[in-house]
Every structure is written in structure tokens, then in C-alpha cells.
Amino acid sequence: MGDFREVEQFIYREARLMDEHRYDDWLALWTDDATYWVPCGRDDGDPELQVSIIYDRYPQLVNRLQRLKTGKAFAEDPPSRLCRVISNIEMEDAAAGEIVARSSFVLGDLRKHQEVHWFGRTLHRLRKTDGELRIAYKKVILLNNDEPLPNLAFLI
Amino acid sequence: MAGAAIDYQDLVRRDQVHARLYYDPAIFEEEMDKIFSHHWVYVGHESEVAEPGEFVCRWLGLQPVILVRDRKRQLHLLMNRCRHRSNTICQVERGNAAGGFRCAYHGWTYSPSGELTGLPYSVGYDSRDFRKEDYGLIRVTIESCHGFIFGNLNPGGHSLLAQIGAARPLLEQVINLAPAGEVMLRAGLLKHKYRANWKMTMENVLDAYHPPVLHQTAFHLGTGKSFNWDSVYGPEGNARTRDLGNGNGQIDFNAQNRKSGFFFQGLKGDIDESAQRAYHAGLAKRLGQERVAQVLGDSDPHFSIFPNFNYLPPGQVRLIRPVSIDETHIYYFPVMLKDAPIEINRERIRRSGYMHGPAGLVAPDDIDVYERNQEALKARQDEWVILRRGLRTEQREEDGSIVGMAYEETTQRGLWRHYRQLMTRDANGAI
Ligand code: FES
Ligand SMILES: [Fe+2]
């Protein structure tokens, strides 16, 4: 059984890195065969056959962050101020020594005097690599994934 | 209280337009009538409602409508309004109503084609002043071109094909990319919203002055830093803006696409060889081998049909939905090519979300710019927004279209010219 405390701390730390726009540190949390999925219009389905808000393999994720790091991704200039609260963490062991963690979040996003509130549930599949937890798979189910969304150019 | 009539001749000039067109709610009201109730408006694609009973909810301006295929496969555009006492009869954005629609309030039922089929306690009505046949859902005129369906509340003798005009070959360019000669918009849709006027996005989508600046980060990822953007967008570049008439316009990348494959969308590289070969063979079967290279070279066009339809590489339809003077929604639909290998369509779907949509690498920067535009329009010392680039150098071509360099405002001028005609036409809709 994975160590619950360790998983919980990992998820909190990931949240803080996203809040603080620490792109390189955040990228270092992922395995290089990772998948990152934010479904659109539904909570499930096949991301190969239905368009997604985000559906990145590791190379696309690297590009996404590379763009943000230039400071010329104008949708994040100035950057959003972010504060997220993570809760309802559940953990279970999965195949091949991986750990599945489920959690919920509330995220405040403030930019240019506009405050937007985001809600969602996250599923992480975590893998121990060289003694450290890494994200092999992350799926974010937004409460409003079938609604017109404002820009979502920060990390979720 | 009726204010003075709005003088659109004065607000929309040949070389500049007035800020009021973007911020005055009275103008928005008039647009909902003169444009969105008296013009062809894009509502959806036939493939979205391919099966009997399938429907999607859409809008003509602010008016809610249902695009539905009936049990005999006939398409209808129905007002989403119960004829009893006004109630939306359809609460979800898409689904199947083969069994008909039922109003939750008092239980009137309608067939998928809109006829009133039943009502509880119908004895309450007297046949002298109530006939069921008269109380079907209100139907809106629709016409379609290559599967793209437009509705018009008051067509008044204007046909869709006349409105599409010189943009029609571009729709053909789209369907020719599919081995079956048909596209499918059944891979879901992304929805984006912004706090600015709807016309910002119609102008922006035809603006080829901004991409090398605003989208430089995304472009560099697509091509590497060494690519010379001036060779496409600059004074020596081969991209053009094209005013197609009727408010329609194109950014013409065909010359560049034929040269290199489009910088971002070229199908080369990301898709395995055997799928590409199967795709080419499929195209050749329909078009003949000689035309395959040309069709692939031209690739996905970049154009718009006034007032609310855009088509963009890498194969995406956008439906623009005005919500208020300063709120707009955009729906983005990946365009799949019928009978193309699944690898091709998967890649088109993936790129659609990766580039555009709320978390894309391109569209959010445009969206942020519209909101900056709207904010800056509150500065009222100089209220003119200028449209003067290339005014003296643009050329009229044989087919009547007007062509400018990529960085010129030829297409925006064309859009506004059509807008002014619509907003100044008389009560019978004559221009
Ligand atoms: S309002 Fe629909 S049945 Fe009465
Ligand atoms: Fe743009």
C-alpha cells in the first residue's frame, strides 16, 4: 500500500507549484510517458475521438510550458493570481505498483480585476521513479466542462 | 423613448469605424434584428444530427432554436418555444427526440418535425378559435451548402448560395479533403467565452497582420525559431487577404501551403506513412490522381462567412454566438474527413484542441486581446478605429474579390461594407 501521507503531500506540492507558475518544477513531477487529460463536454469518453480541453502527451506538455515560459503567452500576461484548495483525497493501489489518487479542488483565479471560480475533480496515477512519486497520468474533470469557458491558460 | 436614429453611414466609413459600434447596447439590439433576424445565420452541420430524432440547440442571435432531423430524415429548424404559453421545450443542448418533444409545463407534445401532436384536456379549447395544426412549433427557413446549414428568419428572396457567393469554392476545398467528399462534425466541440463584442472575433479571424506578433510563441513551437515569418506575412510574403464580398473573407495561404505544407497543420511527420498512403489513395479514387497533390497542397482554407461562421486550419469550424454587446461565445468544432484513415482524423481532433479552445496555444491570446480592445474603447478622446492599411494598393480580381497583402485590412473593410448595407436597409429588407 502506498503511503497516504506521502501522496497527500505530493498533491499539495503540485497544487502550490501550479499556483506559483513554477513551470519547470511542475514539469519535473511528470514521467516522460505521461498523459494529461481535461475532457470537454463530458467526464469520460475517448479523447482520441472526441475533442478535449487539454489532451497532452509529454511532448505537447513540454511545448505548452515552453510557450508559457516565454512571457509572451499574452493570455497569461500578466499572469493569473491563483489559489487552490485541495480536499477529499482518496488513494488506492493500482496495477504495476502505481497509485491512484482522487481529489477535489476549488480554485480562485484572479486576473485584471476579474475573479473566476473553478471547481473540479482530479485523478492522478502516480508512479515511484528513483524513489520519488511521479505523475504518469492526470485527468481533471471540470464542473463546467460543457459550458463556455473563459481563458484557461494557466495550469490546472 | 426613441432616440435619434443611429446613422450607420457616419459610423461605418470606408477607412475607419466608430467605437460606438462595439459598445452601444442600442446597436446590439438593432444587429439582432437587422442581421441575425434578416440574414443567413450559421446553425450547424448536417452530420451533427445524422440520425433520425437527433437534435442540437442553437441560436439565431438571441433566439433559441432546435436543429433536428425527423423520423423521415428531414431536417428542421424549430423555435425552442412552446406554443401554449412560451416555455423551452428542449432543456439539453443535444440528444435524440425521435419520440418527440414534450413541454414540462402543461404537457403539450410535438413531433420531431414540430407538429403539435397532443395536449392534455384538449376539450378546453373550442375548435372555432383553436386548431392543432396552427400550433406547431414555429419553423425557420434553412438552406445548406456542402452540409453546412444556415437559418434565416426572413429570407425575403435572398438565397443562401447568393450570400455565400465567392466563398463557395472554399467550402468545396474543405470537402475535397475528405475521401468521401463529405466532412463530419461529430467529434464534440469546445466552448469559449469572452467579455467583448462579437464583431471583434469576426474581424480578428480575417486579420493576418497580428499572427506573427500575437501568436509568435505558438508559431515558434510549430516551426522552430528559424522560420522566416516575413516570407509568409511580410511585404515579400505570399499570404493574401481576400474580400470575397457579402462580408465574407479569406486569408489565402494557398501559395504558402503548396510550397511547404501549412506551417502548423501539414499532415506530414505526425502521421504514419501507411495511413498517409491510404488517405492519398482514398482521395485519388474520388478526385483522380492529378488533383490529389493540389488538394493536399491547398489543404484547409482559412475563411469566414458573415455573420457567424469561420473555418480555420487545422480543420475547425467556429460558430460565433453574440450574447450581449460585450459578451460573446465561440463554439469550435473539429472537422473530420469522412472515410479518411482514423489516424488522420485523430490528429485533426487533437490539433483542434491544442491550438484553439479555452486552453489552446493560440485562441486564448486572441480572446485576451478582444477584452483589451473592449476596455480601451472606453477611452473616448479619439473614437475612431482605423482600417486604412492597403486602402490604396488593394486590387480587384476578375471574380470580383478584392485582394490585399496579408497585413492589409482589405477583409475587415469588406466586412464593414456589408454590415453597413444591412444596418441601413429599409423596413422591407431591401438593401
Ligand atoms: S407552456 Fe408548454 S404546455 Fe403550457
Ligand atoms: Fe489570432
Coordinates of C-alpha atoms and ligand atoms in Angstrom, one line a residue:
Chain A
M1 CA 0.0 0.0 0.0
G2 CA 1.4 3.4 -0.9
D3 CA 1.9 5.9 1.9
F4 CA -1.1 8.1 2.1
R5 CA 0.7 10.9 3.8
E6 CA 3.3 11.0 1.0
V7 CA 0.7 11.0 -1.7
E8 CA -1.2 13.8 0.0
Q9 CA 1.9 15.9 0.4
F10 CA 2.8 15.3 -3.2
I11 CA -0.7 16.5 -4.4
Y12 CA -0.4 19.6 -2.2
R13 CA 3.0 20.4 -3.5
E14 CA 1.8 20.0 -7.1
A15 CA -1.0 22.4 -6.3
R16 CA 1.4 25.0 -5.0
L17 CA 3.7 24.8 -8.0
M18 CA 0.7 25.4 -10.3
D19 CA -0.5 28.3 -8.2
E20 CA 3.0 29.8 -8.3
H21 CA 3.5 29.2 -12.1
R22 CA 6.7 27.2 -11.4
Y23 CA 6.6 25.6 -14.8
D24 CA 10.0 23.7 -14.7
D25 CA 9.4 22.4 -11.2
W26 CA 6.0 21.3 -12.1
L27 CA 7.2 19.6 -15.3
A28 CA 9.7 17.7 -13.2
L29 CA 6.9 16.0 -11.4
W30 CA 5.8 14.1 -14.6
T31 CA 7.1 10.8 -16.1
D32 CA 8.2 11.2 -19.7
D33 CA 5.5 8.9 -20.9
A34 CA 2.7 10.9 -19.2
T35 CA -0.8 11.8 -20.4
Y36 CA -2.6 14.8 -19.2
W37 CA -6.3 15.0 -20.0
V38 CA -9.0 17.6 -19.3
P39 CA -12.2 16.2 -21.0
C40 CA -14.6 18.5 -22.7
G41 CA -18.4 18.3 -22.8
R42 CA -18.4 15.1 -20.8
D43 CA -16.5 13.5 -17.9
D44 CA -15.3 10.4 -19.9
G45 CA -15.3 9.2 -23.5
D46 CA -12.4 8.6 -25.8
P47 CA -10.0 11.5 -26.1
E48 CA -8.7 10.1 -29.4
L49 CA -12.1 10.5 -31.0
Q50 CA -13.6 13.5 -29.1
V51 CA -12.0 16.9 -28.7
S52 CA -10.7 17.7 -25.3
I53 CA -9.9 21.0 -23.4
I54 CA -6.5 19.5 -22.9
Y55 CA -5.2 16.2 -24.1
D56 CA -1.4 16.3 -24.0
R57 CA 1.2 13.6 -24.1
Y58 CA 4.5 14.5 -22.6
P59 CA 5.9 16.3 -25.7
Q60 CA 2.8 18.5 -26.0
L61 CA 3.0 19.3 -22.3
V62 CA 6.6 20.4 -22.7
N63 CA 5.6 22.7 -25.6
R64 CA 2.7 24.1 -23.6
L65 CA 5.1 25.0 -20.8
Q66 CA 7.8 26.3 -23.1
R67 CA 5.3 28.8 -24.5
L68 CA 4.2 29.9 -21.1
K69 CA 7.8 30.4 -20.0
T70 CA 8.5 32.9 -22.8
G71 CA 6.4 35.5 -21.1
K72 CA 4.8 36.2 -24.4
A73 CA 1.8 34.0 -24.0
F74 CA -0.4 37.1 -23.8
A75 CA -3.4 35.3 -22.2
E76 CA -1.1 35.0 -19.2
D77 CA 0.4 38.4 -19.3
P78 CA 0.0 39.5 -16.6
P79 CA -0.2 36.0 -15.0
S80 CA -3.4 35.0 -13.2
R81 CA -3.2 35.0 -9.4
L82 CA -4.2 31.5 -8.3
C83 CA -5.2 29.9 -5.1
R84 CA -6.5 26.4 -4.9
V85 CA -7.7 24.3 -2.1
I86 CA -7.4 20.5 -2.5
S87 CA -9.6 18.1 -0.5
N88 CA -11.4 14.8 -0.5
I89 CA -8.2 12.8 -1.2
E90 CA -8.7 9.1 -1.6
M91 CA -6.0 6.7 -2.5
E92 CA -5.9 3.1 -3.9
D93 CA -3.2 0.8 -5.2
A94 CA -3.3 0.2 -8.9
A95 CA -1.6 -2.2 -11.3
A96 CA 2.2 -2.3 -11.8
G97 CA 2.9 -0.7 -8.4
E98 CA 1.1 2.6 -9.4
I99 CA -1.1 4.5 -7.0
V100 CA -4.4 6.1 -8.0
A101 CA -5.3 9.2 -6.0
R102 CA -8.6 11.1 -6.3
S103 CA -9.1 14.6 -5.1
S104 CA -11.4 17.6 -5.5
F105 CA -10.3 21.2 -5.8
V106 CA -11.7 24.8 -5.6
L107 CA -9.6 27.3 -7.5
G108 CA -9.7 31.1 -7.3
D109 CA -8.3 32.7 -10.4
L110 CA -7.9 36.5 -10.3
R111 CA -6.7 38.4 -13.3
K112 CA -7.2 42.0 -14.3
H113 CA -9.8 42.6 -11.6
Q114 CA -11.9 39.6 -12.6
E115 CA -12.2 36.7 -10.2
V116 CA -13.2 33.4 -11.6
H117 CA -14.0 30.3 -9.5
W118 CA -13.2 26.9 -10.8
F119 CA -14.3 23.5 -9.4
G120 CA -13.2 20.1 -10.3
R121 CA -12.1 16.6 -9.5
T122 CA -8.7 15.2 -10.3
L123 CA -7.5 11.7 -10.8
H124 CA -3.8 11.2 -10.5
R125 CA -2.0 7.9 -11.4
L126 CA 1.3 8.1 -9.6
R127 CA 4.4 6.0 -10.1
K128 CA 7.5 5.7 -8.0
T129 CA 10.6 6.5 -10.1
D130 CA 14.0 6.6 -8.4
G131 CA 12.3 6.7 -5.1
E132 CA 10.1 9.7 -5.9
L133 CA 6.5 9.9 -6.8
R134 CA 5.8 11.0 -10.4
I135 CA 2.6 11.7 -12.3
A136 CA 2.1 9.1 -15.1
Y137 CA -1.5 10.2 -15.8
K138 CA -3.6 13.1 -14.7
K139 CA -7.3 13.7 -15.5
V140 CA -9.1 16.8 -14.5
I141 CA -12.9 16.8 -14.6
L142 CA -14.1 20.4 -14.6
L143 CA -17.5 21.0 -13.2
N144 CA -18.2 23.3 -16.1
N145 CA -16.6 21.3 -18.9
D146 CA -19.7 21.6 -21.1
E147 CA -20.0 25.4 -20.6
P148 CA -18.4 28.2 -22.5
L149 CA -15.2 28.8 -20.5
P150 CA -13.0 31.9 -20.1
N151 CA -9.4 31.5 -20.9
L152 CA -7.7 28.6 -19.2
A153 CA -4.1 29.4 -20.0
F154 CA -2.7 28.6 -16.5
L155 CA -2.0 25.2 -15.0
I156 CA -5.0 23.2 -13.8
Chain B
M1 CA -38.3 56.8 -25.7
A2 CA -37.0 56.5 -29.2
G3 CA -33.6 58.2 -29.5
A4 CA -32.4 59.7 -32.8
A5 CA -31.9 57.1 -35.5
I6 CA -28.4 55.7 -35.5
D7 CA -26.5 56.9 -38.5
Y8 CA -24.6 53.9 -39.7
Q9 CA -23.3 55.7 -42.8
D10 CA -21.5 58.0 -40.5
L11 CA -20.3 55.4 -38.0
V12 CA -19.0 53.0 -40.7
R13 CA -16.7 54.8 -43.0
R14 CA -14.6 53.4 -45.8
D15 CA -11.4 53.7 -43.8
Q16 CA -12.5 53.8 -40.2
V17 CA -15.3 52.7 -37.9
H18 CA -16.6 54.3 -34.7
A19 CA -16.1 52.8 -31.3
R20 CA -19.8 53.0 -30.6
L21 CA -20.4 50.1 -32.9
Y22 CA -18.7 47.9 -30.2
Y23 CA -20.2 49.3 -27.0
D24 CA -23.7 50.8 -27.6
P25 CA -26.4 48.3 -26.5
A26 CA -28.9 50.0 -28.8
I27 CA -26.7 49.0 -31.7
F28 CA -26.6 45.4 -30.5
E29 CA -30.4 45.4 -30.4
E30 CA -30.6 46.6 -34.0
E31 CA -28.0 44.0 -35.1
M32 CA -30.1 41.2 -33.5
D33 CA -32.9 42.4 -35.8
K34 CA -31.3 43.6 -39.0
I35 CA -28.5 41.0 -39.1
F36 CA -29.5 38.0 -37.0
S37 CA -33.2 38.0 -37.9
H38 CA -32.8 39.1 -41.6
H39 CA -29.8 37.3 -42.8
W40 CA -28.5 33.7 -43.2
V41 CA -27.0 32.6 -39.9
Y42 CA -24.9 29.5 -39.4
V43 CA -26.6 27.0 -37.1
G44 CA -24.8 23.7 -37.6
H45 CA -23.7 20.9 -39.8
E46 CA -25.9 18.0 -41.1
S47 CA -23.6 15.4 -39.6
E48 CA -24.3 16.8 -36.1
V49 CA -27.8 15.5 -36.4
A50 CA -27.1 12.5 -38.7
E51 CA -29.6 10.1 -37.1
P52 CA -33.4 10.3 -37.1
G53 CA -34.5 12.3 -34.0
E54 CA -31.1 13.8 -33.3
F55 CA -31.2 17.5 -32.4
V56 CA -28.9 20.3 -31.2
C57 CA -29.9 23.5 -29.6
R58 CA -28.6 26.7 -31.2
W59 CA -29.4 30.4 -31.6
L60 CA -30.3 32.9 -34.2
G61 CA -28.9 35.9 -32.5
L62 CA -30.6 35.6 -29.1
Q63 CA -33.5 33.5 -30.2
P64 CA -33.3 29.8 -29.2
V65 CA -33.8 27.3 -31.9
I66 CA -33.5 23.5 -32.3
L67 CA -31.9 21.9 -35.3
V68 CA -33.5 18.4 -35.6
R69 CA -33.8 15.5 -38.0
D70 CA -37.2 14.0 -38.1
R71 CA -38.1 10.3 -38.4
K72 CA -38.1 10.6 -42.2
R73 CA -34.6 12.1 -42.1
Q74 CA -35.9 15.6 -43.0
L75 CA -34.1 18.5 -41.3
H76 CA -35.9 21.3 -39.5
L77 CA -35.0 24.4 -37.6
L78 CA -37.7 25.0 -34.9
M79 CA -38.1 27.7 -32.4
N80 CA -37.4 26.3 -28.9
R81 CA -40.7 27.8 -27.6
C82 CA -43.8 26.0 -26.6
R83 CA -46.8 27.5 -28.5
H84 CA -49.0 27.3 -25.4
R85 CA -47.6 29.9 -23.0
S86 CA -43.9 30.1 -24.0
N87 CA -41.6 27.5 -22.5
T88 CA -38.4 26.0 -23.7
I89 CA -39.5 22.5 -24.9
C90 CA -35.9 21.3 -25.0
Q91 CA -33.6 21.6 -22.0
V92 CA -30.4 19.9 -23.1
E93 CA -28.1 21.1 -25.8
R94 CA -28.1 17.8 -27.7
G95 CA -29.8 14.5 -27.8
N96 CA -32.4 12.3 -29.6
A97 CA -36.0 13.3 -29.7
A98 CA -37.3 10.5 -32.0
G99 CA -40.2 10.2 -29.6
G100 CA -41.0 13.9 -29.9
F101 CA -40.7 16.9 -27.6
R102 CA -42.9 17.3 -24.5
C103 CA -43.3 20.6 -22.7
A104 CA -42.9 20.1 -19.0
Y105 CA -45.3 22.9 -18.0
H106 CA -48.7 21.6 -19.2
G107 CA -47.6 18.6 -21.3
W108 CA -48.1 19.7 -24.9
T109 CA -46.3 17.3 -27.2
Y110 CA -44.7 17.9 -30.5
S111 CA -43.3 15.6 -33.2
P112 CA -39.6 15.9 -34.1
S113 CA -40.8 17.9 -37.2
G114 CA -42.6 20.3 -34.9
E115 CA -46.3 19.4 -35.3
L116 CA -48.4 19.7 -32.2
T117 CA -49.3 16.1 -31.6
G118 CA -51.2 16.2 -28.3
L119 CA -52.3 18.3 -25.4
P120 CA -53.9 17.3 -22.1
Y121 CA -57.7 18.1 -21.7
S122 CA -58.0 19.4 -25.3
V123 CA -61.7 19.8 -24.6
G124 CA -60.7 23.1 -23.0
Y125 CA -60.3 24.6 -26.5
D126 CA -63.1 25.4 -28.9
S127 CA -62.4 24.3 -32.4
R128 CA -63.7 27.7 -33.6
D129 CA -60.7 29.5 -32.3
F130 CA -58.1 26.8 -31.9
R131 CA -56.9 24.3 -34.5
K132 CA -54.0 22.0 -33.5
E133 CA -52.5 22.4 -37.0
D134 CA -51.9 26.1 -36.3
Y135 CA -49.9 25.5 -33.1
G136 CA -46.9 23.5 -34.2
L137 CA -43.5 24.8 -33.3
I138 CA -42.5 27.8 -35.4
R139 CA -40.3 26.7 -38.3
V140 CA -37.4 28.7 -39.6
T141 CA -36.2 28.6 -43.2
I142 CA -33.0 26.6 -43.7
E143 CA -30.7 26.1 -46.6
S144 CA -27.4 24.2 -46.7
C145 CA -24.2 24.1 -48.7
H146 CA -22.0 21.0 -48.5
G147 CA -23.7 20.1 -45.3
F148 CA -23.3 23.4 -43.6
I149 CA -26.8 24.6 -42.5
F150 CA -27.8 28.2 -42.2
G151 CA -31.2 29.5 -40.9
N152 CA -32.9 32.7 -41.9
L153 CA -36.0 34.2 -40.1
N154 CA -36.8 36.5 -43.0
P155 CA -35.1 35.3 -46.2
G156 CA -37.1 37.7 -48.3
G157 CA -36.0 36.1 -51.6
H158 CA -32.3 36.1 -50.7
S159 CA -30.8 32.6 -51.2
L160 CA -28.0 31.1 -49.1
L161 CA -25.9 30.4 -52.2
A162 CA -26.1 34.1 -53.1
Q163 CA -24.9 35.0 -49.7
I164 CA -22.1 32.5 -49.7
G165 CA -21.1 33.7 -53.2
A166 CA -17.4 33.6 -53.7
A167 CA -16.8 31.7 -50.5
R168 CA -18.4 28.6 -52.0
P169 CA -15.2 27.2 -53.6
L170 CA -13.6 27.4 -50.1
L171 CA -16.3 25.1 -48.8
E172 CA -15.5 22.8 -51.7
Q173 CA -11.8 23.0 -50.8
V174 CA -12.9 21.7 -47.4
I175 CA -15.0 18.8 -48.5
N176 CA -12.4 17.8 -51.2
L177 CA -10.0 17.0 -48.4
A178 CA -12.3 14.1 -47.5
P179 CA -12.1 10.9 -49.5
A180 CA -15.9 10.7 -49.3
G181 CA -16.3 14.3 -50.3
E182 CA -18.0 15.0 -47.0
V183 CA -17.0 16.2 -43.6
M184 CA -18.3 15.2 -40.2
L185 CA -18.6 17.5 -37.2
R186 CA -19.2 14.7 -34.6
A187 CA -16.1 14.9 -32.5
G188 CA -17.5 17.2 -29.9
L189 CA -17.0 20.9 -29.5
L190 CA -15.1 23.3 -27.4
K191 CA -16.8 26.4 -26.0
H192 CA -15.1 29.6 -25.2
K193 CA -16.4 32.9 -23.9
Y194 CA -15.1 36.4 -23.7
R195 CA -16.2 39.8 -22.4
A196 CA -16.2 41.8 -25.6
N197 CA -18.2 42.4 -28.7
W198 CA -18.9 39.6 -31.2
K199 CA -17.5 41.6 -34.2
M200 CA -14.0 41.5 -32.6
T201 CA -13.7 37.9 -33.5
M202 CA -15.2 38.3 -37.0
E203 CA -12.6 40.9 -37.7
N204 CA -9.7 39.1 -36.0
V205 CA -10.2 35.9 -37.9
L206 CA -9.6 37.8 -41.1
D207 CA -6.7 39.8 -39.7
A208 CA -3.4 38.5 -41.0
Y209 CA -1.4 41.4 -39.6
H210 CA -1.4 40.1 -36.0
P211 CA -0.3 36.4 -36.1
P212 CA 3.5 36.9 -36.3
V213 CA 3.2 39.2 -33.3
L214 CA 0.4 37.9 -31.1
H215 CA 0.9 34.2 -31.9
Q216 CA 4.7 34.2 -32.1
T217 CA 5.0 31.7 -29.2
A218 CA 2.7 29.2 -30.7
F219 CA 4.2 29.6 -34.2
H220 CA 7.7 29.1 -33.0
L221 CA 6.6 25.8 -31.5
G222 CA 5.2 24.8 -34.8
T223 CA 8.1 25.7 -37.0
G224 CA 11.2 26.3 -34.9
K225 CA 12.6 29.8 -34.3
S226 CA 14.5 29.9 -37.6
F227 CA 11.4 30.1 -39.8
N228 CA 11.2 33.4 -41.6
W229 CA 7.7 34.7 -40.9
D230 CA 8.1 37.6 -43.3
S231 CA 8.2 35.1 -46.2
V232 CA 4.5 34.5 -45.4
Y233 CA 3.1 37.6 -43.7
G234 CA 5.5 40.3 -44.7
P235 CA 5.8 42.7 -47.7
E236 CA 7.6 40.0 -49.7
G237 CA 5.3 37.3 -48.3
N238 CA 2.9 35.1 -50.2
A239 CA -0.2 35.2 -48.0
R240 CA -3.0 37.4 -49.0
T241 CA -6.2 38.8 -47.5
R242 CA -9.2 38.5 -49.8
D243 CA -12.5 40.3 -49.5
L244 CA -15.0 37.8 -51.0
G245 CA -18.0 40.2 -50.9
N246 CA -21.1 39.9 -48.7
G247 CA -19.0 40.4 -45.6
N248 CA -17.2 37.1 -46.3
G249 CA -13.4 37.0 -46.4
Q250 CA -10.4 34.8 -46.6
I251 CA -6.8 34.7 -45.5
D252 CA -5.3 33.0 -48.5
F253 CA -2.4 30.7 -47.5
N254 CA -2.7 28.5 -50.6
A255 CA 0.6 29.7 -52.1
Q256 CA 2.5 29.0 -48.9
N257 CA 0.7 25.7 -48.3
R258 CA 1.6 24.5 -51.7
K259 CA 5.2 25.4 -51.0
S260 CA 5.7 23.9 -47.6
G261 CA 2.6 22.4 -46.3
F262 CA 1.0 24.7 -43.8
F263 CA 3.5 25.5 -41.0
F264 CA 1.2 24.2 -38.3
Q265 CA -1.2 21.9 -39.9
G266 CA 0.8 20.0 -42.5
L267 CA -0.1 16.4 -42.0
K268 CA 3.4 15.3 -42.7
G269 CA 5.5 13.9 -40.0
D270 CA 3.0 13.3 -37.3
I271 CA 1.1 10.5 -39.0
D272 CA 2.5 7.2 -40.0
E273 CA 3.3 6.6 -43.7
S274 CA 0.8 3.8 -44.3
A275 CA -2.1 5.9 -43.1
Q276 CA -1.0 8.8 -45.3
R277 CA -0.7 6.5 -48.3
A278 CA -4.2 5.1 -47.6
Y279 CA -5.5 8.7 -47.3
H280 CA -4.0 9.7 -50.6
A281 CA -5.3 6.6 -52.3
G282 CA -8.8 7.5 -51.0
L283 CA -8.6 11.0 -52.3
A284 CA -7.3 9.8 -55.7
K285 CA -10.3 7.4 -56.0
R286 CA -12.7 10.3 -55.9
L287 CA -10.8 13.2 -57.5
G288 CA -8.3 11.4 -59.8
Q289 CA -4.6 11.2 -59.1
E290 CA -3.8 14.5 -60.8
R291 CA -5.8 16.6 -58.3
V292 CA -4.6 14.9 -55.1
A293 CA -1.4 17.0 -54.9
Q294 CA -3.3 20.2 -55.5
V295 CA -6.0 19.4 -52.9
L296 CA -3.4 18.4 -50.3
G297 CA -1.3 21.4 -51.2
D298 CA -4.2 23.8 -50.7
S299 CA -5.1 22.0 -47.5
D300 CA -7.6 23.5 -45.0
P301 CA -8.6 27.1 -46.0
H302 CA -9.0 30.0 -43.6
F303 CA -12.1 32.0 -44.2
S304 CA -15.3 33.3 -42.8
I305 CA -18.9 33.7 -43.8
F306 CA -20.8 36.6 -42.4
P307 CA -22.1 37.0 -39.7
N308 CA -21.0 34.0 -37.6
F309 CA -19.2 31.2 -39.4
N310 CA -15.4 30.7 -39.5
Y311 CA -13.3 28.0 -40.9
L312 CA -9.7 27.7 -39.8
P313 CA -6.7 25.4 -40.1
P314 CA -6.2 22.7 -38.8
G315 CA -9.7 21.8 -39.8
Q316 CA -12.0 23.6 -37.5
V317 CA -15.4 25.3 -37.8
R318 CA -16.3 28.1 -35.4
L319 CA -19.8 29.3 -34.7
I320 CA -19.9 32.8 -33.1
R321 CA -22.7 33.5 -30.7
P322 CA -23.4 37.1 -29.7
V323 CA -24.7 37.1 -26.1
S324 CA -24.8 40.9 -25.4
I325 CA -23.0 44.0 -26.6
D326 CA -19.9 42.9 -24.6
E327 CA -20.2 39.2 -24.2
T328 CA -19.6 36.5 -26.9
H329 CA -19.4 32.8 -27.0
I330 CA -17.4 30.8 -29.6
Y331 CA -18.1 27.1 -30.3
Y332 CA -15.2 25.3 -32.0
F333 CA -15.9 22.0 -33.9
P334 CA -13.1 19.8 -35.2
V335 CA -13.8 18.8 -38.8
M336 CA -13.3 15.2 -39.5
L337 CA -12.8 13.9 -43.1
K338 CA -15.3 11.2 -44.0
D339 CA -13.6 7.9 -45.0
A340 CA -10.1 9.2 -44.1
P341 CA -8.0 6.8 -42.0
I342 CA -8.7 7.2 -38.3
E343 CA -5.1 8.4 -37.7
I344 CA -5.7 11.5 -39.9
N345 CA -8.9 12.4 -38.1
R346 CA -7.4 11.7 -34.6
E347 CA -4.6 14.1 -35.4
R348 CA -7.1 16.8 -36.6
I349 CA -9.1 16.4 -33.5
R350 CA -6.1 16.7 -31.3
R351 CA -4.7 19.8 -33.0
S352 CA -8.1 21.5 -32.8
G353 CA -8.0 21.5 -29.0
Y354 CA -4.2 22.1 -28.9
M355 CA -4.4 25.3 -30.9
H356 CA -7.8 26.7 -30.2
G357 CA -10.4 26.5 -27.5
P358 CA -10.0 27.8 -23.9
A359 CA -6.7 26.0 -23.2
G360 CA -5.3 26.1 -26.7
L361 CA -1.9 27.6 -27.6
V362 CA -3.4 30.2 -30.0
A363 CA -7.0 31.2 -29.3
P364 CA -6.6 32.4 -25.7
D365 CA -4.3 35.1 -26.8
D366 CA -6.9 36.4 -29.3
I367 CA -9.5 36.3 -26.6
D368 CA -7.4 38.3 -24.3
V369 CA -6.9 40.9 -27.0
Y370 CA -10.6 41.3 -27.6
E371 CA -11.1 42.1 -23.9
R372 CA -8.2 44.6 -24.1
N373 CA -9.9 46.1 -27.1
Q374 CA -13.2 46.4 -25.3
E375 CA -11.6 48.1 -22.3
A376 CA -9.7 50.5 -24.4
L377 CA -12.8 51.6 -26.3
K378 CA -13.8 53.3 -23.1
A379 CA -11.1 55.9 -23.9
R380 CA -13.3 58.4 -25.7
Q381 CA -10.9 61.1 -26.9
D382 CA -10.4 59.6 -30.3
E383 CA -13.2 57.1 -31.0
W384 CA -12.2 56.0 -34.5
V385 CA -10.8 52.6 -35.1
I386 CA -8.8 52.8 -38.3
L387 CA -9.0 50.4 -41.3
R388 CA -6.7 52.1 -43.7
R389 CA -3.9 49.6 -44.3
G390 CA -3.7 48.9 -48.0
L391 CA -6.6 51.1 -48.9
R392 CA -4.8 52.4 -52.0
T393 CA -2.9 49.3 -53.0
E394 CA -5.5 46.5 -52.9
Q395 CA -6.5 45.0 -56.2
R396 CA -9.8 43.9 -57.7
E397 CA -9.6 40.5 -59.3
E398 CA -11.6 39.1 -62.2
D399 CA -14.0 37.2 -59.9
G400 CA -14.8 40.5 -58.2
S401 CA -12.9 39.7 -55.0
I402 CA -10.6 42.3 -53.6
V403 CA -7.1 41.2 -52.7
G404 CA -4.6 42.8 -50.3
M405 CA -1.3 41.8 -48.7
A406 CA -1.6 39.7 -45.6
Y407 CA -1.0 42.6 -43.3
E408 CA -3.6 44.8 -45.0
E409 CA -7.2 45.5 -43.8
T410 CA -8.9 44.5 -47.0
T411 CA -11.1 41.8 -45.4
Q412 CA -12.2 44.0 -42.5
R413 CA -13.2 46.7 -44.9
G414 CA -15.3 44.2 -46.8
L415 CA -16.9 43.0 -43.6
W416 CA -17.9 46.5 -42.6
R417 CA -19.2 47.4 -46.0
H418 CA -21.6 44.6 -45.9
Y419 CA -22.5 45.4 -42.3
R420 CA -23.3 49.0 -43.2
Q421 CA -25.6 47.8 -46.1
L422 CA -27.5 45.5 -43.7
M423 CA -27.8 48.1 -41.0
T424 CA -29.1 50.8 -43.3
R425 CA -31.6 48.8 -45.4
D426 CA -35.2 49.8 -45.3
A427 CA -38.1 48.0 -43.4
N428 CA -38.8 45.5 -46.3
G429 CA -35.2 44.3 -46.0
A430 CA -34.2 45.7 -49.4
I431 CA -30.6 46.8 -49.5
Ligands
FES1 S1 -46.4 26.3 -21.7 FE1 -45.9 24.4 -22.8 S2 -47.6 23.2 -22.3 FE2 -48.1 25.1 -21.4
FE2 FE -5.3 35.2 -33.9

